[in-house]
Amino acid sequence: MMDFLKKAMDWALEKEAEAAKGCHASPEDIDKQIKMIEEKREALKKKYEEEDAEFAHILSKLHLIKAESLKCHTK
């Protein structure tokens, strides 16, 4: 599904580029699109960073648990 969406987006961007070359694309509309994509990108970055921090926290705890467990098995 993602491949289809990527191809569809590439096609739409090609048409947008053709329109710009033919002076049929409004710079204001393109600015709106750029702003929208930048906002979505920032939101995804923030979500990724939050989730990555949670995974790091979990991994840290698991490593401590493993270390405790190893103490029992090395005696």
Coordinates of N, CA and C in Angstrom, one line a residue:
M1 N 0.8 -1.2 0.0 CA 0.0 0.0 0.0 C 0.9 1.3 0.0
M2 N 2.0 1.2 0.8 CA 2.8 2.4 0.9 C 3.5 2.7 -0.5
D3 N 3.8 1.6 -1.2 CA 4.4 1.8 -2.5 C 3.4 2.5 -3.5
F4 N 2.2 2.1 -3.4 CA 1.2 2.8 -4.2 C 1.0 4.2 -3.9
L5 N 1.0 4.5 -2.6 CA 0.9 5.9 -2.1 C 2.1 6.8 -2.5
K6 N 3.3 6.2 -2.5 CA 4.5 6.8 -2.9 C 4.4 7.2 -4.4
K7 N 4.0 6.2 -5.2 CA 3.9 6.4 -6.6 C 2.9 7.4 -6.9
A8 N 1.8 7.4 -6.2 CA 0.7 8.4 -6.5 C 1.2 9.8 -6.1
M9 N 2.0 9.9 -5.0 CA 2.5 11.2 -4.6 C 3.5 11.7 -5.6
D10 N 4.4 10.8 -6.0 CA 5.4 11.2 -7.1 C 4.7 11.7 -8.3
W11 N 3.7 11.0 -8.7 CA 2.9 11.4 -9.9 C 2.3 12.8 -9.7
A12 N 1.7 13.0 -8.6 CA 1.1 14.3 -8.3 C 2.2 15.4 -8.2
L13 N 3.3 15.1 -7.7 CA 4.4 16.1 -7.6 C 4.9 16.4 -9.0
E14 N 5.0 15.4 -9.9 CA 5.4 15.6 -11.3 C 4.4 16.6 -12.0
K15 N 3.1 16.3 -11.8 CA 2.1 17.2 -12.4 C 2.2 18.6 -11.8
E16 N 2.5 18.7 -10.5 CA 2.7 20.1 -9.9 C 3.9 20.8 -10.5
A17 N 5.0 20.0 -10.7 CA 6.2 20.6 -11.3 C 5.9 21.1 -12.7
E18 N 5.2 20.3 -13.5 CA 4.8 20.6 -14.9 C 4.0 21.9 -14.9
A19 N 3.0 22.0 -13.9 CA 2.2 23.2 -13.8 C 3.0 24.4 -13.5
A20 N 4.0 24.2 -12.6 CA 4.9 25.4 -12.2 C 5.7 25.8 -13.4
K21 N 6.2 24.9 -14.2 CA 7.0 25.2 -15.4 C 6.2 26.0 -16.4
G22 N 4.9 25.6 -16.5 CA 4.0 26.3 -17.4 C 3.3 27.5 -16.8
C23 N 3.8 28.0 -15.7 CA 3.3 29.2 -14.9 C 1.8 29.0 -14.6
H24 N 1.4 27.8 -14.2 CA 0.0 27.5 -13.8 C -0.1 27.2 -12.4
A25 N 1.0 27.2 -11.6 CA 1.0 26.9 -10.2 C 1.2 28.2 -9.4
S26 N 0.3 28.4 -8.4 CA 0.4 29.5 -7.6 C 1.5 29.3 -6.5
P27 N 2.4 30.3 -6.4 CA 3.4 30.1 -5.3 C 2.8 30.1 -4.0
E28 N 1.7 30.8 -3.8 CA 1.0 30.8 -2.5 C 0.4 29.4 -2.2
D29 N -0.1 28.8 -3.2 CA -0.6 27.4 -2.9 C 0.5 26.4 -2.6
I30 N 1.6 26.6 -3.3 CA 2.8 25.7 -3.0 C 3.3 26.0 -1.6
D31 N 3.3 27.3 -1.2 CA 3.7 27.6 0.2 C 2.8 27.0 1.2
K32 N 1.5 26.9 0.9 CA 0.6 26.3 1.8 C 0.9 24.8 2.0
Q33 N 1.2 24.2 0.8 CA 1.6 22.7 0.8 C 2.9 22.5 1.6
I34 N 3.8 23.4 1.3 CA 5.1 23.2 2.0 C 4.9 23.3 3.5
K35 N 4.1 24.3 4.0 CA 3.9 24.5 5.4 C 3.2 23.3 6.0
M36 N 2.2 22.8 5.3 CA 1.4 21.6 5.8 C 2.4 20.4 6.0
I37 N 3.2 20.2 5.0 CA 4.1 19.0 5.0 C 5.2 19.2 6.1
E38 N 5.7 20.4 6.3 CA 6.6 20.7 7.4 C 6.0 20.5 8.7
E39 N 4.7 20.9 8.9 CA 4.0 20.7 10.2 C 3.8 19.2 10.5
K40 N 3.4 18.5 9.4 CA 3.2 17.0 9.6 C 4.6 16.3 9.9
R41 N 5.6 16.8 9.3 CA 6.9 16.2 9.5 C 7.4 16.4 10.9
E42 N 7.2 17.6 11.4 CA 7.6 18.0 12.8 C 6.8 17.1 13.8
A43 N 5.5 17.0 13.5 CA 4.7 16.2 14.4 C 5.2 14.7 14.5
L44 N 5.5 14.2 13.3 CA 6.0 12.8 13.2 C 7.4 12.7 14.0
K45 N 8.2 13.7 13.8 CA 9.5 13.7 14.5 C 9.3 13.7 16.0
K46 N 8.4 14.5 16.5 CA 8.1 14.6 17.9 C 7.6 13.2 18.4
K47 N 6.7 12.7 17.7 CA 6.1 11.4 18.1 C 7.2 10.3 18.1
Y48 N 8.0 10.3 17.1 CA 9.1 9.3 17.0 C 10.0 9.5 18.2
E49 N 10.4 10.7 18.5 CA 11.4 10.9 19.6 C 10.7 10.5 21.0
E50 N 9.5 10.8 21.1 CA 8.8 10.3 22.4 C 8.8 8.8 22.5
E51 N 8.4 8.2 21.4 CA 8.3 6.7 21.4 C 9.7 6.1 21.6
D52 N 10.7 6.7 20.9 CA 12.1 6.2 21.0 C 12.6 6.3 22.5
A53 N 12.2 7.4 23.1 CA 12.6 7.6 24.5 C 12.0 6.5 25.4
E54 N 10.7 6.2 25.1 CA 10.1 5.1 25.9 C 10.7 3.8 25.7
F55 N 11.1 3.5 24.4 CA 11.8 2.2 24.2 C 13.1 2.2 24.9
A56 N 13.8 3.3 24.9 CA 15.1 3.4 25.6 C 14.9 3.1 27.1
H57 N 13.9 3.7 27.7 CA 13.6 3.5 29.1 C 13.3 2.0 29.4
I58 N 12.5 1.4 28.5 CA 12.2 0.0 28.7 C 13.4 -0.9 28.6
L59 N 14.3 -0.6 27.6 CA 15.5 -1.4 27.4 C 16.4 -1.2 28.6
S60 N 16.5 0.0 29.1 CA 17.4 0.2 30.3 C 16.9 -0.7 31.4
K61 N 15.6 -0.7 31.7 CA 15.0 -1.5 32.8 C 15.3 -3.0 32.5
L62 N 15.1 -3.4 31.3 CA 15.4 -4.8 31.0 C 16.8 -5.2 31.2
H63 N 17.7 -4.3 30.8 CA 19.2 -4.6 31.0 C 19.5 -4.8 32.5
L64 N 18.8 -3.9 33.3 CA 19.0 -4.0 34.8 C 18.5 -5.4 35.3
I65 N 17.3 -5.7 34.8 CA 16.7 -7.0 35.2 C 17.5 -8.2 34.8
K66 N 18.1 -8.1 33.6 CA 19.0 -9.2 33.1 C 20.2 -9.3 34.0
A67 N 20.8 -8.1 34.4 CA 22.0 -8.1 35.2 C 21.6 -8.8 36.6
E68 N 20.5 -8.5 37.1 CA 20.1 -9.1 38.4 C 19.9 -10.6 38.2
S69 N 19.3 -11.0 37.1 CA 19.1 -12.4 36.8 C 20.4 -13.1 36.7
L70 N 21.4 -12.5 36.1 CA 22.7 -13.2 35.9 C 23.4 -13.4 37.2
K71 N 23.2 -12.5 38.2 CA 23.8 -12.7 39.5 C 23.4 -14.1 40.1
C72 N 22.1 -14.4 39.9 CA 21.6 -15.7 40.4 C 22.2 -16.9 39.7
H73 N 22.5 -16.8 38.5 CA 23.0 -17.9 37.7 C 24.5 -18.0 37.6
T74 N 25.2 -17.1 38.2 CA 26.7 -17.2 38.2 C 27.2 -17.6 39.5
K75 N 26.4 -17.9 40.5 CA 26.9 -18.2 41.8 C 27.2 -19.7 41.9

